[in-house]
């Protein structure tokens, strides 16, 4: 049988890097497709197959692949140098942009990834409050460092390590609560005085898309204030995706600290943590909480991020993108109904997720009940028909300004075809 270039390269990769991928979610059976190029909303693999991309690298590419303006900003900066280990103009411009648009950002420190941003923010929260406990949401994802690599332990809000190699003492002070359940959070704070704060995605994006119930974020703001705990919004996904002022602006809830990444680098590695200036002033060298990095504030990433943010700030960009996304989600919902398959589509802004076998997901526990095998079947079907979805049932489909009518039509028609196939079973 003819072996594709992807298959051959995937086999080489599997021998020389664990699981054949540089990050686990990218792997799928029988082998992941190896990419050659991306332009707009289309990606092309090394066999020349084209796909409408809905994975969009898990979020950074709101302007689409290789947007001419972002590519130019990168080229221009590359000519001036790639890294200095000293302050540079693109950093200044990006930090000015962030502190002037993100409501919570009186001050901001750049990093290289979302993982770094949350790691630093958590250390800072502990350093500022002189307390040890950190609360996170069941199903919330904040990168790959010890404090947040916890799974729900049965019958207790204390986490247990979700990875080998994480010492239990590293997560002994990490607590888990459910999203959209302020009561659970409040009773934890009532019982425990050693809670520095909660880190949470304002809209959950790592169990699929789960938006907040009305008043939930406001309630979390109130509870944290009353208990002298910090509210940290992890906006690594939602930052500059849910509008110019991000989720906190959209919902009118200003956290004490915010973490960002993904869009902030316009397709290049980036992260940032930001917040109240009395808190950020505790960061080294201004204060005693350590945070550092060779590539922190990288000028190429900063240039790409700034160009992306400015592009998206143009009149109507977010509104158009949101409309296109909600129209597509509505068509997909109609397909569920027409074909009488049980499932739902949840969307907000330019993010959406398809869940099979459930009518709604309001928290991590709900979302985990989705029919994962059915999702993977859909993933395979869409892939074979030229639509690249994230290869996991608890991820988000990301739209970009490059997703045009033709692309949306292809997604909707292919999805309907899949449901027709399911219905026949
Ligand atoms: C992706 C993500 C991170 C981690 O960011 P990396 O750049 O992959 O390290 C953290 N938090 C959230 C909410 C994310 O979606």
PDB file of N, CA, C and O and ligand atoms in Angstrom, residues 113-115 118 141-143 201 206 234 236-237 262 270, ligand 1:
ATOM      1  N   UNK A 113       5.608  32.132  27.370  1.00  0.00           N
ATOM      2  CA  UNK A 113       4.502  31.213  27.101  1.00  0.00           C
ATOM      3  C   UNK A 113       3.416  31.423  28.143  1.00  0.00           C
ATOM      4  O   UNK A 113       3.644  32.067  29.183  1.00  0.00           O
ATOM      5  N   UNK A 114       2.263  30.846  27.879  1.00  0.00           N
ATOM      6  CA  UNK A 114       1.177  30.890  28.844  1.00  0.00           C
ATOM      7  C   UNK A 114       1.548  30.144  30.118  1.00  0.00           C
ATOM      8  O   UNK A 114       1.184  30.553  31.227  1.00  0.00           O
ATOM      9  N   UNK A 115       2.265  29.048  29.949  1.00  0.00           N
ATOM     10  CA  UNK A 115       2.717  28.265  31.101  1.00  0.00           C
ATOM     11  C   UNK A 115       3.548  29.126  32.054  1.00  0.00           C
ATOM     12  O   UNK A 115       3.321  29.149  33.261  1.00  0.00           O
ATOM     13  N   UNK A 118       1.363  31.816  33.902  1.00  0.00           N
ATOM     14  CA  UNK A 118       0.567  31.363  35.052  1.00  0.00           C
ATOM     15  C   UNK A 118       1.476  30.943  36.210  1.00  0.00           C
ATOM     16  O   UNK A 118       1.139  31.143  37.365  1.00  0.00           O
ATOM     17  N   UNK A 141      -7.206  24.547  32.628  1.00  0.00           N
ATOM     18  CA  UNK A 141      -5.825  24.246  32.220  1.00  0.00           C
ATOM     19  C   UNK A 141      -5.011  25.527  32.276  1.00  0.00           C
ATOM     20  O   UNK A 141      -5.450  26.564  31.784  1.00  0.00           O
ATOM     21  N   UNK A 142      -3.845  25.433  32.894  1.00  0.00           N
ATOM     22  CA  UNK A 142      -3.022  26.631  33.016  1.00  0.00           C
ATOM     23  C   UNK A 142      -1.583  26.354  32.632  1.00  0.00           C
ATOM     24  O   UNK A 142      -0.669  27.019  33.109  1.00  0.00           O
ATOM     25  N   UNK A 143      -1.366  25.348  31.781  1.00  0.00           N
ATOM     26  CA  UNK A 143      -0.022  25.038  31.345  1.00  0.00           C
ATOM     27  C   UNK A 143       0.532  23.841  32.087  1.00  0.00           C
ATOM     28  O   UNK A 143      -0.189  23.128  32.790  1.00  0.00           O
ATOM     29  N   UNK A 201     -10.099  30.377  34.147  1.00  0.00           N
ATOM     30  CA  UNK A 201     -10.454  30.939  32.851  1.00  0.00           C
ATOM     31  C   UNK A 201     -11.848  31.557  32.987  1.00  0.00           C
ATOM     32  O   UNK A 201     -12.768  30.876  33.435  1.00  0.00           O
ATOM     33  N   UNK A 206     -10.744  24.776  28.024  1.00  0.00           N
ATOM     34  CA  UNK A 206      -9.965  23.545  27.955  1.00  0.00           C
ATOM     35  C   UNK A 206     -10.782  22.318  28.354  1.00  0.00           C
ATOM     36  O   UNK A 206     -10.256  21.242  28.605  1.00  0.00           O
ATOM     37  N   UNK A 234      -7.172  33.654  33.990  1.00  0.00           N
ATOM     38  CA  UNK A 234      -6.266  33.123  32.977  1.00  0.00           C
ATOM     39  C   UNK A 234      -6.915  33.357  31.618  1.00  0.00           C
ATOM     40  O   UNK A 234      -7.777  32.615  31.184  1.00  0.00           O
ATOM     41  N   UNK A 236      -5.324  33.346  28.740  1.00  0.00           N
ATOM     42  CA  UNK A 236      -4.391  32.925  27.699  1.00  0.00           C
ATOM     43  C   UNK A 236      -5.161  32.657  26.394  1.00  0.00           C
ATOM     44  O   UNK A 236      -4.681  32.998  25.314  1.00  0.00           O
ATOM     45  N   UNK A 237      -6.363  32.101  26.502  1.00  0.00           N
ATOM     46  CA  UNK A 237      -7.183  31.916  25.302  1.00  0.00           C
ATOM     47  C   UNK A 237      -8.015  33.159  25.002  1.00  0.00           C
ATOM     48  O   UNK A 237      -8.048  33.652  23.879  1.00  0.00           O
ATOM     49  N   UNK A 262      -0.871  33.052  23.796  1.00  0.00           N
ATOM     50  CA  UNK A 262      -1.544  32.812  22.503  1.00  0.00           C
ATOM     51  C   UNK A 262      -1.639  34.070  21.627  1.00  0.00           C
ATOM     52  O   UNK A 262      -0.621  34.472  21.078  1.00  0.00           O
ATOM     53  N   UNK A 270       4.714  33.703  23.167  1.00  0.00           N
ATOM     54  CA  UNK A 270       4.567  34.847  24.065  1.00  0.00           C
ATOM     55  C   UNK A 270       3.703  34.500  25.262  1.00  0.00           C
ATOM     56  O   UNK A 270       2.910  33.564  25.234  1.00  0.00           O
TER      57      UNK A 270
HETATM   58  C1  LIG B   1      -2.733  27.295  26.273  1.00  0.00           C
HETATM   59  C2  LIG B   1      -3.046  27.680  27.655  1.00  0.00           C
HETATM   60  C3  LIG B   1      -2.040  27.870  28.631  1.00  0.00           C
HETATM   61  C4  LIG B   1      -0.602  27.507  28.375  1.00  0.00           C
HETATM   62  O1  LIG B   1      -0.029  28.324  27.414  1.00  0.00           O
HETATM   63  P1  LIG B   1       1.301  27.809  26.651  1.00  0.00           P
HETATM   64  O2  LIG B   1       1.719  28.972  25.815  1.00  0.00           O
HETATM   65  O3  LIG B   1       0.874  26.614  25.864  1.00  0.00           O
HETATM   66  O4  LIG B   1       2.292  27.467  27.690  1.00  0.00           O
HETATM   67  C5  LIG B   1      -2.400  28.379  29.858  1.00  0.00           C
HETATM   68  N1  LIG B   1      -3.676  28.662  30.140  1.00  0.00           N
HETATM   69  C6  LIG B   1      -4.670  28.488  29.252  1.00  0.00           C
HETATM   70  C7  LIG B   1      -6.065  28.864  29.616  1.00  0.00           C
HETATM   71  C8  LIG B   1      -4.391  27.962  27.990  1.00  0.00           C
HETATM   72  O5  LIG B   1      -5.387  27.714  27.135  1.00  0.00           O
END
